[in-house]
Coordinates of C-alpha atoms and ligand atoms in Angstrom, one line a residue:
M23 CA -8.0 -8.9 27.6
V24 CA -5.8 -5.8 26.9
F25 CA -6.8 -2.2 27.1
V26 CA -5.0 -0.5 24.1
G27 CA -6.2 3.1 24.5
F28 CA -7.4 4.4 21.2
G29 CA -6.1 1.5 19.3
I30 CA -3.9 3.8 17.2
T31 CA -0.5 3.2 15.6
A32 CA 0.7 6.5 14.1
P33 CA 4.4 6.4 13.3
E34 CA 4.4 10.0 12.0
F35 CA 3.2 11.2 15.4
E36 CA 5.5 8.7 17.3
Y37 CA 2.4 7.4 18.9
D38 CA 1.5 3.6 19.2
D39 CA -1.1 2.2 21.6
Y40 CA 0.2 -1.3 20.8
A41 CA 3.9 -0.6 21.5
G42 CA 5.3 -3.3 23.7
M43 CA 2.0 -5.0 24.1
D44 CA 1.5 -8.7 23.4
V45 CA -2.0 -8.7 21.9
E46 CA -1.8 -11.7 19.5
G47 CA -4.8 -13.9 20.3
K48 CA -6.1 -11.5 22.9
V49 CA -9.2 -9.4 23.0
V50 CA -8.5 -5.7 22.9
I51 CA -10.6 -2.9 24.4
V52 CA -10.4 0.3 22.3
L53 CA -11.8 3.8 22.9
R54 CA -13.5 5.7 20.1
R55 CA -11.9 8.7 18.5
E56 CA -8.4 9.8 19.4
P57 CA -6.1 11.4 22.0
Q58 CA -6.4 15.1 23.0
Q59 CA -9.5 15.7 21.0
N60 CA -10.3 18.8 23.0
D61 CA -6.9 20.3 22.3
A62 CA -6.7 22.6 19.3
K63 CA -2.9 21.9 19.2
S64 CA -3.3 18.1 19.2
K65 CA -1.0 16.4 16.7
F66 CA -4.1 14.3 15.8
N67 CA -5.5 17.1 13.6
G68 CA -6.4 19.5 16.5
T69 CA -10.1 19.2 17.6
Q70 CA -11.0 17.6 14.2
N71 CA -10.8 13.9 13.6
S72 CA -7.7 12.6 11.9
S73 CA -8.0 9.5 9.8
Y74 CA -6.9 7.4 12.8
A75 CA -10.3 8.2 14.5
Y76 CA -12.2 6.0 12.1
F77 CA -13.6 2.6 13.0
T78 CA -12.1 1.2 9.8
A79 CA -8.6 2.4 10.8
K80 CA -9.0 0.9 14.3
E81 CA -10.2 -2.4 13.1
L82 CA -7.6 -2.7 10.4
N83 CA -4.9 -1.9 13.0
A84 CA -6.3 -4.4 15.4
S85 CA -6.3 -7.1 12.7
L86 CA -2.7 -6.2 11.7
H87 CA -1.8 -7.0 15.4
K88 CA -3.6 -10.3 15.1
V89 CA -6.0 -9.8 17.9
A90 CA -8.7 -12.4 18.6
G91 CA -11.4 -9.8 19.1
L92 CA -12.1 -6.1 19.3
I93 CA -14.4 -4.4 21.8
L94 CA -15.1 -0.8 21.1
V95 CA -16.3 1.6 23.8
N96 CA -17.2 5.2 23.7
D97 CA -14.5 7.7 24.7
A98 CA -15.2 9.9 27.7
Q99 CA -16.2 13.0 25.7
T100 CA -18.7 11.0 23.6
A101 CA -20.1 9.2 26.6
E102 CA -20.6 12.5 28.5
G103 CA -22.1 14.3 25.4
S104 CA -25.7 14.8 24.7
G105 CA -26.1 11.3 23.2
G106 CA -24.8 9.6 26.3
D107 CA -23.1 6.2 26.2
Q108 CA -24.9 5.0 23.2
I109 CA -24.1 1.8 21.4
M110 CA -23.7 2.4 17.6
K111 CA -25.6 0.3 15.1
V112 CA -23.8 -2.2 13.1
A113 CA -24.3 -0.2 9.9
E114 CA -22.6 2.8 11.6
A115 CA -19.8 1.1 13.3
G116 CA -18.3 -1.2 10.8
A117 CA -20.7 -2.7 8.2
A118 CA -18.5 -1.3 5.4
L119 CA -15.6 -3.4 6.4
N120 CA -15.0 -6.4 4.3
R121 CA -11.2 -7.0 4.4
T122 CA -10.7 -7.6 8.0
K123 CA -12.0 -10.6 9.8
V124 CA -11.8 -9.4 13.4
P125 CA -14.9 -10.2 15.5
T126 CA -15.9 -6.7 16.7
I127 CA -18.5 -5.7 19.2
F128 CA -19.5 -2.3 20.6
C129 CA -20.0 -2.4 24.3
S130 CA -21.4 0.0 27.0
R131 CA -18.9 1.6 29.3
S132 CA -21.0 0.4 32.2
I133 CA -20.0 -3.2 31.3
I134 CA -16.3 -2.6 30.5
D135 CA -15.5 0.0 33.1
P136 CA -15.9 -2.2 36.2
L137 CA -13.7 -4.9 34.6
V138 CA -10.9 -2.4 33.8
K139 CA -11.1 -0.9 37.2
K140 CA -11.1 -4.1 39.1
S141 CA -8.0 -5.3 37.2
T142 CA -6.0 -2.1 36.8
G143 CA -7.3 0.0 39.6
K144 CA -8.1 2.8 37.2
S145 CA -11.4 3.6 35.4
L146 CA -11.6 4.1 31.6
S147 CA -11.9 7.9 32.2
E148 CA -8.8 7.9 34.3
L149 CA -6.8 6.0 31.8
Q150 CA -8.0 8.3 29.0
A151 CA -7.2 11.4 31.1
E152 CA -3.6 10.1 31.5
I153 CA -3.2 9.6 27.8
D154 CA -4.7 13.1 27.1
A155 CA -2.4 14.7 29.7
S156 CA 0.8 13.1 28.6
G157 CA 0.1 12.5 24.9
A158 CA 1.6 9.0 25.4
P159 CA -0.2 5.6 25.4
K160 CA -1.3 4.0 28.6
S161 CA -2.0 0.5 27.4
I162 CA -2.4 -2.2 30.1
V163 CA -3.1 -5.9 30.4
L164 CA -6.2 -6.8 32.3
K165 CA -4.5 -9.5 34.3
D166 CA -7.3 -11.5 35.9
V167 CA -9.9 -11.0 33.2
K168 CA -10.7 -13.4 30.3
A169 CA -13.2 -12.8 27.5
I170 CA -15.4 -15.5 26.2
G171 CA -17.8 -14.4 23.6
E172 CA -20.2 -15.3 20.9
V173 CA -21.6 -13.0 18.3
E174 CA -24.9 -13.9 16.7
I175 CA -25.8 -12.2 13.5
V176 CA -29.5 -12.5 12.7
S177 CA -30.1 -12.6 9.0
K178 CA -33.5 -12.3 7.6
D179 CA -34.3 -14.3 4.4
L180 CA -36.7 -12.7 2.0
I181 CA -38.0 -14.1 -1.3
A182 CA -37.6 -11.8 -4.3
R183 CA -38.5 -12.7 -7.9
N184 CA -37.1 -11.9 -11.3
V185 CA -39.9 -11.4 -13.7
V186 CA -39.2 -13.0 -17.1
G187 CA -41.0 -12.8 -20.4
F188 CA -40.1 -14.8 -23.5
L189 CA -40.6 -14.1 -27.2
P190 CA -39.8 -17.5 -28.9
G191 CA -37.4 -17.4 -31.8
T192 CA -38.2 -18.3 -35.4
G193 CA -36.5 -20.3 -38.2
A194 CA -32.8 -21.3 -38.1
L195 CA -31.8 -19.0 -35.2
A196 CA -34.6 -20.1 -32.9
E197 CA -32.3 -22.0 -30.6
E198 CA -30.2 -19.0 -29.7
F199 CA -31.2 -16.1 -27.4
V200 CA -30.7 -12.4 -26.6
V201 CA -31.5 -11.1 -23.1
V202 CA -32.9 -7.6 -22.6
G203 CA -32.9 -6.6 -18.9
A204 CA -33.6 -3.9 -16.4
H205 CA -33.8 -4.1 -12.6
Y206 CA -37.1 -3.2 -11.0
D207 CA -36.1 -3.0 -7.3
H208 CA -35.0 0.2 -5.6
V209 CA -34.0 1.2 -2.0
G210 CA -37.4 1.1 -0.4
M211 CA -38.0 3.6 2.4
G212 CA -34.4 4.4 2.8
G213 CA -31.8 2.9 5.1
P214 CA -28.7 1.2 3.6
G215 CA -28.4 2.2 -0.1
S216 CA -30.1 5.5 0.4
L217 CA -28.0 8.7 0.0
A218 CA -30.5 10.5 2.3
P219 CA -29.5 8.7 5.5
G220 CA -31.9 9.2 8.4
T221 CA -34.9 9.9 6.2
I222 CA -37.8 7.5 6.2
A223 CA -39.6 8.1 2.9
V224 CA -40.6 6.3 -0.2
H225 CA -37.7 6.3 -2.6
N226 CA -39.7 6.1 -5.8
G227 CA -36.7 5.5 -8.1
A228 CA -38.4 6.9 -11.2
D229 CA -35.1 7.1 -13.0
D230 CA -33.4 4.2 -11.0
N231 CA -35.0 2.1 -12.4
G232 CA -38.6 3.0 -13.3
S233 CA -37.1 4.3 -16.5
G234 CA -35.3 1.1 -17.4
T235 CA -38.3 -1.2 -16.6
T236 CA -40.6 1.1 -18.6
A237 CA -38.3 1.1 -21.5
L238 CA -38.0 -2.7 -21.2
L239 CA -41.8 -3.1 -21.6
E240 CA -41.8 -0.7 -24.5
V241 CA -39.1 -2.7 -26.3
A242 CA -41.0 -6.0 -25.6
R243 CA -44.3 -4.5 -26.8
H244 CA -42.6 -3.4 -30.1
L245 CA -40.6 -6.6 -30.6
S246 CA -43.7 -8.8 -30.0
K247 CA -44.9 -7.7 -33.4
D248 CA -41.6 -8.7 -35.2
Q249 CA -42.2 -10.9 -38.2
S250 CA -38.5 -11.8 -39.0
P251 CA -38.5 -15.3 -40.6
S252 CA -35.3 -16.2 -38.8
R253 CA -34.8 -14.7 -35.4
R254 CA -33.2 -15.7 -32.0
G255 CA -35.5 -16.0 -29.0
I256 CA -35.7 -12.8 -26.9
I257 CA -35.7 -13.1 -23.1
F258 CA -37.0 -10.0 -21.3
I259 CA -36.0 -10.0 -17.6
A260 CA -37.0 -7.5 -14.9
F261 CA -34.4 -8.3 -12.2
S262 CA -34.9 -7.9 -8.5
G263 CA -32.2 -7.3 -5.8
E264 CA -29.9 -5.3 -8.0
E265 CA -29.5 -2.6 -5.3
K266 CA -28.4 -5.3 -2.9
G267 CA -25.6 -6.4 -5.1
L268 CA -26.9 -7.6 -8.5
L269 CA -28.6 -10.5 -6.7
G270 CA -31.3 -11.1 -9.3
S271 CA -29.0 -11.2 -12.3
K272 CA -26.4 -13.3 -10.4
H273 CA -29.1 -15.8 -9.6
Y274 CA -30.2 -15.9 -13.3
V275 CA -26.7 -16.6 -14.7
R276 CA -26.2 -19.3 -12.1
S277 CA -29.5 -21.0 -12.8
P278 CA -30.4 -19.8 -16.3
R279 CA -33.8 -20.7 -17.8
W280 CA -32.3 -20.9 -21.3
P281 CA -28.7 -22.1 -21.8
L282 CA -26.1 -19.4 -21.3
E283 CA -23.8 -20.8 -24.0
K284 CA -26.7 -20.1 -26.5
T285 CA -27.2 -16.6 -25.1
V286 CA -25.4 -14.3 -27.5
T287 CA -25.7 -10.9 -25.9
M288 CA -27.3 -9.2 -22.9
V289 CA -28.7 -5.6 -23.3
N290 CA -29.2 -3.8 -20.0
M291 CA -31.0 -0.5 -19.2
D292 CA -30.4 1.1 -15.8
M293 CA -31.2 4.7 -15.4
V294 CA -32.3 5.9 -18.9
G295 CA -34.7 8.6 -17.7
R296 CA -32.6 11.6 -17.6
L297 CA -31.6 12.2 -21.2
N298 CA -30.2 15.7 -21.2
D299 CA -29.0 17.4 -24.3
G300 CA -29.0 14.1 -26.0
A301 CA -26.1 12.7 -23.9
I302 CA -26.1 9.0 -23.3
T303 CA -23.4 6.6 -22.2
V304 CA -23.4 3.1 -23.7
Y305 CA -21.1 0.6 -22.0
G306 CA -20.0 -2.7 -23.4
T307 CA -18.9 -1.4 -26.8
G308 CA -15.6 -3.3 -26.4
T309 CA -17.2 -6.6 -25.3
A310 CA -17.6 -8.1 -28.8
E311 CA -16.2 -7.5 -32.3
G312 CA -18.0 -4.9 -34.2
F313 CA -20.1 -3.5 -31.2
D314 CA -18.4 -0.1 -31.4
S315 CA -19.2 0.4 -35.0
L316 CA -22.7 -1.1 -34.5
M317 CA -23.4 1.7 -32.0
D318 CA -22.2 4.3 -34.5
K319 CA -24.4 2.9 -37.2
L320 CA -27.5 2.9 -34.9
N321 CA -26.7 6.4 -33.9
E322 CA -26.9 7.7 -37.4
T323 CA -30.7 7.5 -36.8
S324 CA -30.8 8.3 -33.1
K325 CA -28.3 11.2 -33.2
F326 CA -27.4 11.1 -29.5
R327 CA -24.3 12.6 -28.1
L328 CA -23.0 9.2 -27.7
D329 CA -20.3 8.3 -25.1
K330 CA -19.1 4.8 -26.0
Q331 CA -17.4 2.9 -23.1
P332 CA -15.8 -0.5 -23.9
A333 CA -16.2 -1.9 -20.4
G334 CA -18.3 -4.9 -19.8
F335 CA -18.0 -4.9 -16.0
G336 CA -19.9 -2.2 -14.2
P337 CA -22.3 -1.5 -11.4
S338 CA -25.4 -3.0 -12.9
D339 CA -26.9 -6.3 -14.1
H340 CA -25.0 -6.6 -17.4
S341 CA -21.9 -7.2 -15.3
S342 CA -23.3 -10.6 -14.1
F343 CA -23.6 -11.7 -17.7
Y344 CA -20.2 -10.5 -18.9
E345 CA -18.7 -12.4 -16.0
F346 CA -20.1 -15.5 -17.8
D347 CA -18.5 -14.5 -21.1
I348 CA -21.6 -13.0 -22.7
P349 CA -21.1 -9.8 -24.7
V350 CA -23.1 -6.9 -23.2
F351 CA -24.5 -3.5 -23.7
H352 CA -25.6 -1.1 -21.0
F353 CA -27.5 2.1 -21.5
F354 CA -27.2 4.9 -18.9
T355 CA -28.1 8.6 -19.0
G356 CA -26.0 9.6 -16.0
L357 CA -26.0 10.4 -12.3
H358 CA -27.8 13.3 -10.8
N359 CA -28.5 14.8 -7.4
D360 CA -31.7 12.8 -6.9
Y361 CA -29.9 9.5 -7.3
H362 CA -30.9 7.1 -4.5
R363 CA -32.9 9.9 -2.8
P364 CA -36.6 10.3 -2.1
S365 CA -36.6 13.0 -4.8
D366 CA -36.0 10.6 -7.8
D367 CA -39.5 11.3 -9.0
P368 CA -41.4 10.9 -12.3
D369 CA -41.8 14.7 -12.9
K370 CA -38.0 14.8 -13.5
V371 CA -37.9 12.0 -16.0
N372 CA -37.5 12.8 -19.7
V373 CA -40.2 10.5 -21.2
E374 CA -39.5 11.6 -24.8
G375 CA -35.9 10.8 -24.2
M376 CA -36.8 7.3 -22.9
Q377 CA -38.8 6.8 -26.1
Q378 CA -35.8 7.6 -28.2
I379 CA -33.6 5.3 -26.1
A380 CA -36.1 2.5 -26.3
D381 CA -36.2 3.0 -30.1
M382 CA -32.4 2.6 -30.3
V383 CA -32.6 -0.5 -28.1
K384 CA -35.3 -2.0 -30.3
R385 CA -33.2 -1.6 -33.4
L386 CA -30.1 -2.9 -31.5
V387 CA -32.0 -6.0 -30.3
I388 CA -33.4 -6.8 -33.7
D389 CA -29.9 -6.6 -35.2
L390 CA -28.5 -8.9 -32.5
A391 CA -31.4 -11.3 -32.8
T392 CA -31.4 -11.6 -36.6
R393 CA -27.7 -11.4 -37.7
S394 CA -26.6 -14.7 -39.0
D395 CA -23.4 -15.0 -36.9
R396 CA -23.4 -14.5 -33.2
P397 CA -21.2 -11.6 -31.9
K398 CA -17.7 -12.7 -31.1
L399 CA -16.7 -12.1 -27.5
L400 CA -13.9 -9.7 -26.6
K401 CA -12.6 -10.2 -23.0
I402 CA -11.6 -7.1 -21.1
S403 CA -10.1 -8.2 -17.8
D404 CA -10.5 -5.1 -15.7
V405 CA -11.2 -1.4 -15.6
A406 CA -7.5 -0.5 -16.0
D407 CA -7.4 -2.4 -19.3
V408 CA -10.4 -0.6 -20.4
G409 CA -8.5 2.7 -19.8
R410 CA -5.7 1.4 -22.0
A411 CA -8.0 -0.1 -24.6
N412 CA -9.8 3.3 -24.8
A413 CA -6.4 4.9 -25.5
R414 CA -7.4 8.2 -24.1
P415 CA -5.7 9.6 -21.0
R416 CA -7.4 8.7 -17.8
V417 CA -7.7 11.6 -15.4
T418 CA -6.1 11.5 -12.0
L419 CA -6.5 13.5 -8.8
G420 CA -3.2 12.3 -7.3
I421 CA -4.7 10.6 -4.3
Q422 CA -4.7 7.1 -2.8
M423 CA -7.9 6.0 -1.3
D424 CA -8.4 4.0 1.9
T425 CA -9.6 0.7 0.4
N426 CA -11.1 -0.3 3.8
S427 CA -13.6 2.5 3.7
E428 CA -16.8 2.4 1.7
A429 CA -16.7 6.2 1.4
V430 CA -14.0 8.0 -0.6
L431 CA -11.6 8.5 2.3
V432 CA -8.2 10.0 1.2
E433 CA -5.4 7.9 2.5
S434 CA -2.5 9.9 1.0
V435 CA -2.0 12.8 -1.4
A436 CA 0.8 12.7 -4.0
E437 CA 3.2 15.5 -3.8
G438 CA 2.9 17.9 -6.7
S439 CA -0.5 16.6 -7.7
G440 CA -3.6 18.6 -8.5
A441 CA -5.1 17.4 -5.2
A442 CA -2.1 18.6 -3.2
A443 CA -2.1 22.0 -4.9
A444 CA -5.8 22.4 -4.1
G445 CA -5.1 21.7 -0.4
M446 CA -6.6 18.2 -0.1
I447 CA -5.2 16.3 2.9
K448 CA -5.2 12.8 4.3
G449 CA -8.4 12.1 6.2
D450 CA -10.6 14.1 3.9
T451 CA -13.7 12.3 2.6
I452 CA -14.7 13.3 -1.0
I453 CA -18.4 13.7 -1.1
K454 CA -19.0 15.7 -4.3
I455 CA -17.5 16.0 -7.8
G456 CA -18.9 19.2 -9.2
D457 CA -22.6 19.0 -8.5
T458 CA -22.6 15.2 -8.4
T459 CA -22.8 13.5 -5.0
V460 CA -20.4 10.5 -4.7
A461 CA -20.8 7.9 -2.0
N462 CA -18.0 5.5 -3.0
A463 CA -15.0 5.1 -5.3
R464 CA -17.2 3.6 -8.0
E465 CA -19.4 6.7 -8.1
M466 CA -16.4 9.0 -8.0
R467 CA -14.8 7.2 -11.0
R468 CA -18.1 7.5 -12.8
A469 CA -18.4 11.2 -12.1
L470 CA -14.8 11.7 -13.3
G471 CA -15.4 9.6 -16.4
S472 CA -16.6 12.6 -18.5
K473 CA -13.8 14.9 -17.4
K474 CA -10.6 15.7 -19.2
A475 CA -7.0 16.1 -18.0
G476 CA -6.3 19.7 -17.5
D477 CA -9.9 20.5 -16.4
T478 CA -10.3 22.2 -13.1
I479 CA -13.2 20.9 -11.1
E480 CA -14.8 21.7 -7.8
I481 CA -14.5 18.8 -5.3
T482 CA -16.3 19.0 -2.0
V483 CA -14.7 17.1 0.9
R484 CA -15.8 16.5 4.5
R485 CA -13.1 17.3 6.9
G486 CA -14.0 16.6 10.4
T487 CA -17.4 18.2 10.8
E488 CA -16.9 20.7 8.0
E489 CA -17.5 20.7 4.3
V490 CA -14.7 22.2 2.3
K491 CA -14.7 23.1 -1.4
L492 CA -11.5 22.6 -3.3
Q493 CA -10.6 23.6 -6.9
V494 CA -8.7 20.6 -8.3
K495 CA -6.9 20.6 -11.6
L496 CA -7.0 17.1 -13.1
G497 CA -3.9 15.3 -14.2
S498 CA -3.5 12.4 -16.5
S499 CA -1.8 9.0 -16.1
Ligands
LIG237 ZN1 -30.1 1.1 -10.9

């Protein structure tokens, strides 16, 4: 085992806890946070956390040094603080990591300290005090100590069900199918997936996705009366497990009840309850020939302020079908401050708007189910292609994000960019775009989707323990 201080390699500060240490195949002991955290003049961002303080940074650095395992312990200040020497929960201390494969445990100082002291003659606190005093690493091999460990992750299997209804086809087209879907699960009483961490309260999910499931029933009710002499079968699916990673729709496309090669289009509704000023986004308009103009045609009656997005991949169940080469549509009325919070309640839902959307979806599904030729798939490989296909400038902030972080953690800021001019710095975490809370890169891109290059927008970042508002002028790429 090797004690490697704070586990930080920071070339710009000429500080490297791993310098000269042979850690390949060894288990490293790493303190939380960073050197000199009580010193306002510390090169590690004074008394605030620099980006090196994050678990993700420490784990990534450990994996780059090819360690066999990582043991995190509280730093002295944290252990002596009001919370004491508390072990962090998995969700707090690294659940967001998916790139590194380093077995990581969080250990009490009362277990690690005697080992370190017996082998090196110094306690964890003494070693940290030496680092803090000198500003230089004090890494040391624990000579007579070996670590043998086993980590057991207890997973809990639950049964969840997709709910499927079927309207059989008629005439010549009866052996082909259209899927209409909406997920019916939400984030329960909070916990992972909630944007109100710490609260234990029913998250009703009236918009996400009570609205979509209600619209699904309305579309099914209407279409059940359809008398077309020749019509494809219509499969109505209320998916479960969407919030856990599109689990229900992924299950369906892997074990479909009706053949996927005969499934001509999937139409998804996820969050259609907040129609505001007639503005709706319809994704998937680039996934088959003629889908773009089809939406325009349907909108002559609906008269929405229609934002057509060609992308077939996205953060809802339609994505699972597009992956299997099925053209898709996805209806969405936009994010809001109640998203994934206990306050996503029915009184804020625009029921009349849902009716209008359900009406458009009915007419869309009838068109898809009765046209003689099935829609011809267009394949869009990724989101970047969508940007090009869309042929309108994509907006940029001028930052690189830390891809190991679930949150929008700024890894670097481009010189001369809007973000740089606004004072954004490495280590900031973007938490809001305008009034819209963003928890990850996907949500940020979605929030920026409606903005134009040249717009100045307010971006709220978390910097250490503070929230800072920045006015950022958007560039284009
Ligand atoms: Zn949803």
